[in-house]
Amino acid sequence: MQFFNEIIGIISKYWQMLLKGLGYTMLIALVGTLVGLVIGLLTGVLRTIPKSKNTFLRILQKIMNFIIAVYVEIFRGTPMMVQAMVIFWGYALLAGGNTLPVIGAGLFIVSINTGAYMAEIVRGGIMSIDKGQFEGAHAIGMNHFQTMFYVVLPQAIRNILPSVANEFIINIKDTSVLNVIGVAELYYNAYMIQTMNYKIFQTYVIVSVMYFAMTFTVSRLLRLLEKAMNGKNSYVVLGSQSDPAAEIRVKEAE
Amino acid sequence: MKKLLTTIAIVLASLTLALNLASCEGRQKFDFTNVNSIADLNGAVIGAQTGTFHLDALKDQTKGVTVKEYGDFTQLLTALNSGVIDGYVAEEPTAYAVTAQDSNLTYLHLKNNDTGFTATASDTGIAVAFATGSEYVARVNEILAGISEETRTALMQQAVALSADPDTEAGSPVLVSSNEVLPEAATLKIAMECAYAPFNWSQTTAANGAVKISNSGNSFYANGYDVQIAKYIAAELGMNLEIYAEEWESLITGVQAGTYTGIIAGMSPTAEREEEVDFTECYYNSNLVIIYKK
Amino acid sequence: MADTVFEIRNLVKNFGSNEVLKGISATVKKGEVISVIGASGSGKSTFLRCLNLLEQPTSGSIEFEGNDILGKGFNVEAYRAKVGMVFQSFNLFNNMNVLKNCVLGQMKVLKRSKKEAEEVAMKYLSVVGMSAYVNARPAQLSGGQKQRVAIARALSMNPEVLLFDEPTSALDPEMVGEVLSVMRDLSKTGLTMITVTHEMQFAREVSSRVLFMDGGVIAEDALPEVIFTSPKEARTREFLTRVLEKRA
């Protein structure tokens, strides 16, 4: 019972800090995932541009693809904690002691790190779209960007939603590594609390429940979003053979 | 919802069980009753913090001791309480603070260069660090010279007393500067771990002259021996003080980058560190002792 | 010659070392309804796909209304808006309902207003008999219905030429009729049509001209009654005998 009393004691004393930490964790994970997705979509569109006939543009394209490939490999291939240290202290050393604002630095690091993963996820998502969808759009005169924006990406996003949800959940957990640069997210605050109360186990039990509550909620919410994106499973036929004003509701077989 | 609550209840219950099991006597405990010097530690499992002189001294100066490394003091304490180690190396002020908080703990009263570890002032003394070539070193040395040995001892005793219950107001500060600092004066940015009582710790209120930690999203305040020294130095320099919580490993980088003006973090002026930063004279000297369970 | 739509000269298309089109020359005049027939692998579909540049020809020239469509700086998108295409596999946009499928190109390529685009779309959806299904998504329609929507989508762009690439090959037999009947009606409107097809009955009755392709070249180019009753080439006769026997 003492264990539960200690848990309750920690919560009642430090609940504000815990909530604040949770807020920052959620903020960084959410913004990081969204910005990462935008980076992924952007690189996805750029990487699928058909080869230009113009030599200059073709060289430009090659350089761009190379830069994207390097970006993806470097940020996927090094731990986020290391990236955080390199970027934060690298900036401080170059900028004569000025530091990036920690929350801003955290948002930046998680965003570009997620972007590298998203670039590959989106590429896979675009490749999963039937070639006919591209041809259907090209055949009515739509250019690459219109085709991507109106036809391919909406379908690709629906297909990659489970992977995006996965990234989001990973981000909620991985923001904890930002404590090394002093971002006051949930793990950082938990660390500070346990330096004050010397109760490592109890403090981190509370925090693990908080992390789980976040990831579980997010995974359920995104499941709902997936369902919503699948669209209605029924449609209305306007007019019947005998009555032009009739509406017939047709339900898809499940 | 009900299902979720049940799940959480089950998880917590199994954790409690695991905790109880973990605290069972598993390992033969070392007996400290007849230990008078570090030569008597043969057979003990002793911990020390990674990257400290404590760890080097423990490895080099003892025989038959199993050495375990941990990243910070809370982990050492947890390791001790859970029975993973028999004791750990700490500075005497830390030992006061820890044993004052937990009556199950006590410590071996070792004396440096006598019954305890062989150590120079640069090993166990602690000094303020500034960037190499900094003009602050000379000015701070002057200020430190003005703090008597008695004041230092009194300040440490107060810090130890406060560390047991930092958020409750208790008495007046020992070390106060008479200098008035204008708000528009320059800023002295001091970095420390804020997790090394009684030298520096974190608390949730501004009680007992604690200073807000500038990089923690306004949630925490720092206090302790180092913080009081930092306040005094800043005031004497005619500067405003800002305290930053920073990882031990990043303290020196932060000063080299210019992010922080100086480090007041219970840091000893070792030869390796002297190559990276400049140190002032020591502002406290402490014995290395070993904290253990009664 | 104001009424020449396509002037194709010596068109060659290689896929790697595989020469699929070996020099095709043909002229298509405004209002012609042309059927392209031939065995699988004879290059019919590749020929059609070269016409709207879904495949880039290896050599040769294609002129559309006197303009070289393979030339530098030629506006491919604007050209494709004028040359509609109906695919074997429909290629409707899966993420949009029937109406949006027919409206998107009009708004984004032709820059029509939403209201105008919807009016045009409704007009052509009525023509193909799909106006009742504007709310349905492609996945909810049968193959025949999908193909009729695809035709309406192409017509909504008001193309000058409509290309059909085996429009009934992916359909269940009972749905072939509804699509062919729509195409039959279209052929009477004066629209220029080029259809790659295996439907010999359709080719014979509806076309004004039939191209028989074999081994990457146009082996015979004649009126349907000539091709189907007294072909000049032996291989045309062989092909037709084989195909019509299978049907019987």
GROMACS .gro file of C-alpha atoms in nm, chain A residues 42-129:
model
   88
   42LEU     CA    1   0.705   1.739  -5.074
   43THR     CA    2   1.002   1.510  -5.134
   44GLY     CA    3   0.761   1.249  -5.266
   45VAL     CA    4   0.625   1.490  -5.528
   46LEU     CA    5   0.973   1.616  -5.620
   47ARG     CA    6   1.126   1.271  -5.649
   48THR     CA    7   0.854   1.145  -5.886
   49ILE     CA    8   0.879   1.430  -6.138
   50PRO     CA    9   0.925   1.263  -6.476
   51LYS     CA   10   1.268   1.307  -6.636
   52SER     CA   11   1.283   1.641  -6.808
   53LYS     CA   12   1.378   1.663  -7.177
   54ASN     CA   13   1.576   1.978  -7.105
   55THR     CA   14   1.939   1.892  -7.018
   56PHE     CA   15   1.979   2.172  -6.762
   57LEU     CA   16   1.658   2.079  -6.581
   58ARG     CA   17   1.761   1.714  -6.588
   59ILE     CA   18   2.090   1.795  -6.414
   60LEU     CA   19   1.903   2.008  -6.160
   61GLN     CA   20   1.669   1.715  -6.100
   62LYS     CA   21   1.962   1.481  -6.045
   63ILE     CA   22   2.118   1.718  -5.791
   64MET     CA   23   1.785   1.754  -5.610
   65ASN     CA   24   1.731   1.379  -5.595
   66PHE     CA   25   2.083   1.337  -5.465
   67ILE     CA   26   2.028   1.595  -5.191
   68ILE     CA   27   1.703   1.428  -5.088
   69ALA     CA   28   1.870   1.086  -5.082
   70VAL     CA   29   2.155   1.218  -4.866
   71TYR     CA   30   1.907   1.385  -4.629
   72VAL     CA   31   1.705   1.067  -4.592
   73GLU     CA   32   2.006   0.844  -4.537
   74ILE     CA   33   2.176   1.072  -4.284
   75PHE     CA   34   1.872   1.143  -4.072
   76ARG     CA   35   1.749   0.785  -4.081
   77GLY     CA   36   2.096   0.653  -4.017
   78THR     CA   37   2.185   0.842  -3.697
   79PRO     CA   38   2.010   0.843  -3.358
   80MET     CA   39   1.785   1.139  -3.287
   81MET     CA   40   1.966   1.198  -2.958
   82VAL     CA   41   2.293   1.240  -3.144
   83GLN     CA   42   2.127   1.470  -3.400
   84ALA     CA   43   1.990   1.679  -3.114
   85MET     CA   44   2.336   1.719  -2.958
   86VAL     CA   45   2.505   1.795  -3.291
   87ILE     CA   46   2.246   2.050  -3.401
   88PHE     CA   47   2.204   2.220  -3.063
   89TRP     CA   48   2.570   2.248  -2.971
   90GLY     CA   49   2.686   2.288  -3.328
   91TYR     CA   50   2.465   2.593  -3.356
   92ALA     CA   51   2.584   2.728  -3.021
   93LEU     CA   52   2.950   2.691  -3.120
   94LEU     CA   53   2.895   2.855  -3.458
   95ALA     CA   54   2.670   3.131  -3.330
   96GLY     CA   55   2.911   3.250  -3.063
   97GLY     CA   56   2.716   3.113  -2.771
   98ASN     CA   57   2.366   3.194  -2.884
   99THR     CA   58   2.149   2.887  -2.855
  100LEU     CA   59   1.838   2.787  -3.042
  101PRO     CA   60   1.531   2.820  -2.821
  102VAL     CA   61   1.505   2.470  -2.676
  103ILE     CA   62   1.143   2.405  -2.767
  104GLY     CA   63   1.205   2.540  -3.117
  105ALA     CA   64   1.515   2.322  -3.146
  106GLY     CA   65   1.312   2.022  -3.030
  107LEU     CA   66   1.040   2.089  -3.287
  108PHE     CA   67   1.302   2.130  -3.559
  109ILE     CA   68   1.491   1.812  -3.474
  110VAL     CA   69   1.183   1.591  -3.448
  111SER     CA   70   1.042   1.741  -3.768
  112ILE     CA   71   1.344   1.682  -3.989
  113ASN     CA   72   1.405   1.342  -3.836
  114THR     CA   73   1.046   1.239  -3.900
  115GLY     CA   74   1.065   1.397  -4.247
  116ALA     CA   75   1.342   1.155  -4.342
  117TYR     CA   76   1.127   0.857  -4.249
  118MET     CA   77   0.815   1.009  -4.404
  119ALA     CA   78   0.999   1.066  -4.732
  120GLU     CA   79   1.041   0.690  -4.762
  121ILE     CA   80   0.690   0.615  -4.637
  122VAL     CA   81   0.538   0.857  -4.888
  123ARG     CA   82   0.754   0.717  -5.167
  124GLY     CA   83   0.620   0.373  -5.086
  125GLY     CA   84   0.268   0.515  -5.072
  126ILE     CA   85   0.301   0.674  -5.416
  127MET     CA   86   0.448   0.354  -5.561
  128SER     CA   87   0.148   0.162  -5.427
  129ILE     CA   88  -0.090   0.372  -5.638
   0.00000   0.00000   0.00000
